[in-house]
PDB file of C-alpha atoms and ligand atoms in Angstrom:
ATOM      1  CA  MET A 324      -5.027  25.900  22.294  1.00 97.00           C
ATOM      2  CA  ILE A 325      -5.893  22.973  19.597  1.00 98.00           C
ATOM      3  CA  GLU A 326      -8.266  20.286  21.457  1.00 98.00           C
ATOM      4  CA  ILE A 327      -8.048  16.754  20.317  1.00 98.00           C
ATOM      5  CA  LEU A 328     -11.162  15.041  20.800  1.00 98.00           C
ATOM      6  CA  THR A 329     -10.494  10.940  20.510  1.00 97.00           C
ATOM      7  CA  THR A 330     -13.539   8.355  20.142  1.00 97.00           C
ATOM      8  CA  GLY A 331     -11.915   5.384  19.182  1.00 96.00           C
ATOM      9  CA  GLY A 332     -11.974   3.916  15.608  1.00 94.00           C
ATOM     10  CA  THR A 333      -9.029   1.772  13.869  1.00 92.00           C
ATOM     11  CA  ILE A 334      -6.571   4.520  14.314  1.00 93.00           C
ATOM     12  CA  ASP A 335      -6.655   3.326  17.987  1.00 91.00           C
ATOM     13  CA  LYS A 336      -6.329  -0.503  17.734  1.00 90.00           C
ATOM     14  CA  VAL A 337      -3.929  -2.263  19.297  1.00 86.00           C
ATOM     15  CA  TYR A 338      -3.288  -6.852  18.844  1.00 75.00           C
ATOM     16  CA  PHE A 339      -5.403  -8.907  20.882  1.00 71.00           C
ATOM     17  CA  ASP A 340      -3.433 -11.115  21.793  1.00 69.00           C
ATOM     18  CA  ALA A 341      -6.643 -13.814  22.945  1.00 63.00           C
ATOM     19  CA  LYS A 342      -8.981 -13.324  20.502  1.00 59.00           C
ATOM     20  CA  SER A 343      -6.321 -12.768  17.683  1.00 60.00           C
ATOM     21  CA  SER A 344      -8.213  -9.518  16.738  1.00 74.00           C
ATOM     22  CA  PHE A 345      -7.694  -6.221  17.158  1.00 78.00           C
ATOM     23  CA  GLN A 346      -9.660  -4.030  19.328  1.00 81.00           C
ATOM     24  CA  VAL A 347      -9.905  -0.248  20.073  1.00 85.00           C
ATOM     25  CA  GLY A 348      -7.345   0.388  23.122  1.00 82.00           C
ATOM     26  CA  ASP A 349      -5.833   3.629  24.726  1.00 86.00           C
ATOM     27  CA  SER A 350      -5.213   6.223  22.073  1.00 89.00           C
ATOM     28  CA  PRO A 351      -1.703   6.490  21.250  1.00 90.00           C
ATOM     29  CA  ILE A 352      -2.309  10.094  19.426  1.00 93.00           C
ATOM     30  CA  ALA A 353      -1.025  12.152  22.482  1.00 92.00           C
ATOM     31  CA  GLU A 354       2.295   9.736  22.281  1.00 90.00           C
ATOM     32  CA  LEU A 355       2.482  10.476  18.619  1.00 89.00           C
ATOM     33  CA  LEU A 356       2.311  13.987  19.206  1.00 92.00           C
ATOM     34  CA  LYS A 357       4.970  14.220  21.638  1.00 91.00           C
ATOM     35  CA  GLU A 358       7.639  12.607  18.099  1.00 89.00           C
ATOM     36  CA  ALA A 359       6.479  15.904  16.056  1.00 92.00           C
ATOM     37  CA  ASN A 360       7.919  18.742  17.398  1.00 92.00           C
ATOM     38  CA  LEU A 361       4.855  20.907  17.791  1.00 94.00           C
ATOM     39  CA  THR A 362       4.996  23.953  19.302  1.00 94.00           C
ATOM     40  CA  ILE A 363       1.353  24.583  19.073  1.00 95.00           C
ATOM     41  CA  VAL A 364      -0.245  23.745  22.356  1.00 96.00           C
ATOM     42  CA  VAL A 365      -2.230  20.450  21.758  1.00 97.00           C
ATOM     43  CA  LYS A 366      -4.712  18.716  24.640  1.00 96.00           C
ATOM     44  CA  VAL A 367      -5.974  15.545  23.854  1.00 96.00           C
ATOM     45  CA  THR A 368      -9.609  14.481  25.715  1.00 97.00           C
ATOM     46  CA  GLU A 369     -10.423  10.604  25.452  1.00 96.00           C
ATOM     47  CA  VAL A 370     -14.107  10.823  24.038  1.00 98.00           C
ATOM     48  CA  LEU A 371     -14.977   7.051  23.661  1.00 97.00           C
ATOM     49  CA  ARG A 372     -13.513   3.972  22.745  1.00 96.00           C
ATOM     50  CA  LYS A 373     -15.185   2.559  20.239  1.00 96.00           C
ATOM     51  CA  ASP A 374     -15.282   1.106  16.878  1.00 96.00           C
ATOM     52  CA  SER A 375     -17.322   3.542  15.003  1.00 97.00           C
ATOM     53  CA  LEU A 376     -19.242   0.332  13.412  1.00 97.00           C
ATOM     54  CA  GLU A 377     -20.948   0.265  17.170  1.00 97.00           C
ATOM     55  CA  MET A 378     -21.200   4.099  17.555  1.00 98.00           C
ATOM     56  CA  THR A 379     -24.435   4.558  18.583  1.00 98.00           C
ATOM     57  CA  ASP A 380     -26.750   7.714  18.263  1.00 98.00           C
ATOM     58  CA  ASP A 381     -25.839   8.753  21.832  1.00 98.00           C
ATOM     59  CA  ASP A 382     -22.456   8.426  21.202  1.00 98.00           C
ATOM     60  CA  ARG A 383     -22.990  10.840  18.815  1.00 98.00           C
ATOM     61  CA  ALA A 384     -24.840  13.130  20.896  1.00 98.00           C
ATOM     62  CA  GLN A 385     -21.949  12.688  23.169  1.00 98.00           C
ATOM     63  CA  ILE A 386     -19.397  13.963  20.862  1.00 98.00           C
ATOM     64  CA  PHE A 387     -21.509  16.827  19.726  1.00 98.00           C
ATOM     65  CA  GLN A 388     -21.784  17.685  23.763  1.00 98.00           C
ATOM     66  CA  ALA A 389     -18.194  17.767  23.921  1.00 98.00           C
ATOM     67  CA  VAL A 390     -17.331  19.619  21.146  1.00 98.00           C
ATOM     68  CA  ALA A 391     -19.673  22.388  22.121  1.00 98.00           C
ATOM     69  CA  ALA A 392     -18.015  22.245  25.601  1.00 98.00           C
ATOM     70  CA  SER A 393     -14.829  22.502  24.990  1.00 98.00           C
ATOM     71  CA  ARG A 394     -13.052  25.868  25.410  1.00 98.00           C
ATOM     72  CA  SER A 395     -11.167  25.856  22.080  1.00 98.00           C
ATOM     73  CA  GLN A 396     -12.555  26.863  18.502  1.00 98.00           C
ATOM     74  CA  GLN A 397     -10.370  24.397  16.579  1.00 98.00           C
ATOM     75  CA  LEU A 398     -10.560  21.033  17.274  1.00 98.00           C
ATOM     76  CA  VAL A 399      -9.722  17.459  15.943  1.00 98.00           C
ATOM     77  CA  ILE A 400     -11.973  14.568  16.500  1.00 98.00           C
ATOM     78  CA  THR A 401      -9.868  11.111  15.529  1.00 98.00           C
ATOM     79  CA  HIS A 402     -12.763   8.738  14.695  1.00 98.00           C
ATOM     80  CA  GLY A 403     -13.219   5.268  12.605  1.00 97.00           C
ATOM     81  CA  THR A 404     -13.484   5.431   8.887  1.00 97.00           C
ATOM     82  CA  ASP A 405     -16.648   3.430   8.493  1.00 97.00           C
ATOM     83  CA  THR A 406     -19.195   6.349   9.988  1.00 98.00           C
ATOM     84  CA  MET A 407     -16.959   9.499  10.101  1.00 98.00           C
ATOM     85  CA  VAL A 408     -19.121  10.901   7.554  1.00 98.00           C
ATOM     86  CA  GLN A 409     -22.595  10.107   9.886  1.00 98.00           C
ATOM     87  CA  THR A 410     -20.810  11.951  12.586  1.00 98.00           C
ATOM     88  CA  GLY A 411     -19.554  14.787  10.924  1.00 98.00           C
ATOM     89  CA  CYS A 412     -22.963  15.216   9.967  1.00 98.00           C
ATOM     90  CA  ALA A 413     -24.619  14.665  12.949  1.00 98.00           C
ATOM     91  CA  LEU A 414     -22.425  17.623  14.054  1.00 98.00           C
ATOM     92  CA  GLN A 415     -23.719  20.312  11.227  1.00 98.00           C
ATOM     93  CA  GLY A 416     -25.607  22.262  14.218  1.00 97.00           C
ATOM     94  CA  ILE A 417     -22.169  23.499  15.243  1.00 98.00           C
ATOM     95  CA  THR A 418     -21.288  26.596  13.640  1.00 97.00           C
ATOM     96  CA  GLU A 419     -18.540  28.515  15.536  1.00 98.00           C
ATOM     97  CA  LYS A 420     -16.223  26.077  15.948  1.00 98.00           C
ATOM     98  CA  THR A 421     -14.031  24.968  13.009  1.00 98.00           C
ATOM     99  CA  VAL A 422     -13.977  21.119  13.972  1.00 99.00           C
ATOM    100  CA  VAL A 423     -12.222  18.618  11.511  1.00 99.00           C
ATOM    101  CA  LEU A 424     -12.139  14.850  11.805  1.00 99.00           C
ATOM    102  CA  THR A 425      -9.825  12.161  10.943  1.00 98.00           C
ATOM    103  CA  GLY A 426      -8.938   8.607  11.198  1.00 98.00           C
ATOM    104  CA  ALA A 427      -6.460   5.776   9.707  1.00 97.00           C
ATOM    105  CA  MET A 428      -6.902   2.693   7.832  1.00 94.00           C
ATOM    106  CA  GLN A 429      -3.941   1.157   9.612  1.00 92.00           C
ATOM    107  CA  PRO A 430      -3.239   1.428  13.651  1.00 92.00           C
ATOM    108  CA  ALA A 431      -1.240   4.734  14.854  1.00 92.00           C
ATOM    109  CA  ARG A 432       0.809   2.078  16.358  1.00 89.00           C
ATOM    110  CA  PHE A 433       1.578   0.404  12.956  1.00 89.00           C
ATOM    111  CA  ARG A 434       4.942   1.067  11.100  1.00 90.00           C
ATOM    112  CA  ALA A 435       3.065   1.519   7.960  1.00 93.00           C
ATOM    113  CA  THR A 436       0.463   3.971   8.775  1.00 94.00           C
ATOM    114  CA  ASP A 437      -1.605   6.867   7.900  1.00 96.00           C
ATOM    115  CA  ALA A 438      -2.246   7.903  10.777  1.00 96.00           C
ATOM    116  CA  LEU A 439       0.345  10.688  11.638  1.00 95.00           C
ATOM    117  CA  PHE A 440      -0.166  12.389   8.205  1.00 97.00           C
ATOM    118  CA  ASN A 441      -3.855  12.231   8.624  1.00 98.00           C
ATOM    119  CA  VAL A 442      -3.207  13.645  11.914  1.00 98.00           C
ATOM    120  CA  ALA A 443      -1.189  16.409  11.043  1.00 97.00           C
ATOM    121  CA  ALA A 444      -3.520  17.541   7.866  1.00 98.00           C
ATOM    122  CA  ALA A 445      -6.088  17.237  10.201  1.00 98.00           C
ATOM    123  CA  LEU A 446      -4.097  19.953  12.835  1.00 98.00           C
ATOM    124  CA  THR A 447      -3.306  22.161  10.017  1.00 98.00           C
ATOM    125  CA  ALA A 448      -6.421  22.316   8.604  1.00 98.00           C
ATOM    126  CA  ALA A 449      -8.119  23.223  12.040  1.00 98.00           C
ATOM    127  CA  GLN A 450      -6.319  26.376  12.036  1.00 98.00           C
ATOM    128  CA  THR A 451      -7.083  27.133   8.701  1.00 98.00           C
ATOM    129  CA  LEU A 452     -10.523  26.693   7.696  1.00 98.00           C
ATOM    130  CA  PRO A 453     -13.234  28.738   8.828  1.00 98.00           C
ATOM    131  CA  PRO A 454     -15.739  27.617  10.760  1.00 98.00           C
ATOM    132  CA  GLY A 455     -17.249  24.412   9.949  1.00 98.00           C
ATOM    133  CA  ILE A 456     -17.057  20.643  10.227  1.00 98.00           C
ATOM    134  CA  TYR A 457     -14.256  18.951   7.952  1.00 98.00           C
ATOM    135  CA  ILE A 458     -13.220  15.101   7.512  1.00 98.00           C
ATOM    136  CA  ALA A 459      -9.512  15.915   6.351  1.00 98.00           C
ATOM    137  CA  MET A 460      -8.308  12.034   4.533  1.00 98.00           C
ATOM    138  CA  ASN A 461      -6.179  10.764   1.780  1.00 98.00           C
ATOM    139  CA  GLY A 462      -4.303  14.164   1.552  1.00 98.00           C
ATOM    140  CA  GLN A 463      -7.911  15.736   0.993  1.00 98.00           C
ATOM    141  CA  ILE A 464     -10.445  18.362   2.853  1.00 98.00           C
ATOM    142  CA  PHE A 465     -14.031  17.094   2.537  1.00 98.00           C
ATOM    143  CA  ASP A 466     -17.523  18.134   3.376  1.00 98.00           C
ATOM    144  CA  PRO A 467     -19.176  15.350   5.501  1.00 98.00           C
ATOM    145  CA  ARG A 468     -22.428  15.949   3.724  1.00 98.00           C
ATOM    146  CA  THR A 469     -21.197  14.772   0.173  1.00 98.00           C
ATOM    147  CA  THR A 470     -18.572  12.753   0.905  1.00 98.00           C
ATOM    148  CA  ARG A 471     -18.247   8.865   1.343  1.00 98.00           C
ATOM    149  CA  LYS A 472     -15.838   6.521   2.179  1.00 97.00           C
ATOM    150  CA  ASN A 473     -15.331   3.979  -0.543  1.00 97.00           C
ATOM    151  CA  VAL A 474     -14.816   1.039   1.058  1.00 95.00           C
ATOM    152  CA  ALA A 475     -13.376  -0.821  -1.786  1.00 95.00           C
ATOM    153  CA  GLU A 476     -11.026   1.126  -2.650  1.00 95.00           C
ATOM    154  CA  ASN A 477     -10.143   2.406   1.285  1.00 93.00           C
ATOM    155  CA  ARG A 478     -10.229   5.965   0.506  1.00 96.00           C
ATOM    156  CA  PHE A 479     -12.413   8.854   0.800  1.00 98.00           C
ATOM    157  CA  GLU A 480     -14.478  10.018  -2.102  1.00 97.00           C
ATOM    158  CA  ALA A 481     -17.062  13.146  -3.663  1.00 96.00           C
ATOM    159  CA  ALA A 482     -20.572  11.371  -3.033  1.00 95.00           C
ATOM    160  CA  ASP A 483     -21.148  11.667  -5.917  1.00 86.00           C
ATOM    161  CA  GLN A 484     -18.137  10.591  -8.019  1.00 75.00           C
TER     162      GLN A 484
HETATM  163  N1  LIG B1194     -14.365  -0.174  11.441  1.00 95.90           N
HETATM  164  C1  LIG B1194     -13.535   1.135  12.288  1.00 95.90           C
HETATM  165  C2  LIG B1194     -13.880   2.080  12.598  1.00 95.90           C
HETATM  166  O1  LIG B1194     -15.061   2.605  11.910  1.00 95.90           O
HETATM  167  C3  LIG B1194     -12.796   1.063  10.709  1.00 95.90           C
HETATM  168  C4  LIG B1194     -11.818   2.317  10.322  1.00 95.90           C
HETATM  169  O2  LIG B1194     -11.478   2.955  11.821  1.00 95.90           O
HETATM  170  O3  LIG B1194     -10.882   2.774   9.719  1.00 95.90           O
HETATM  171  O4  LIG B1194     -13.975   2.383  13.438  1.00 95.90           O
END
């Protein structure tokens, strides 16, 4: 069984009319996966519902606890891209599980979204990589300790690039 922990971020955003802006809503991940005809067992658990720019150390401690308490050895965490690297670094104390963080630059509810591609990459990575903390974004697997989000280019890259 693979557990997907949802924490918010753009991947979960919905259009919020009254404000004419987007806000984090119900995670659409479970719904999306229904269409993917998976033959693996996936459990989706909501941990947080936040834009990752608003995440605190306590939130990160809560994510850490959720990973540590999970009965699964393989986890995917959906997360906002802006501070995904920070959370990946905060999870370094988890050494026995394969944990893959992913997210999306465009909400999963959009037709042109990277969400499904990224979640699929993360699910595959979680099943094939040795224990450790990883980021799956832009068709690549990154080590959060040596990675940054290039905000201008809207992509993840090696920190020394
Ligand atoms: N501000 C958003 C977040 O980090 C950006 C994103 O998810 O791409 O939650």
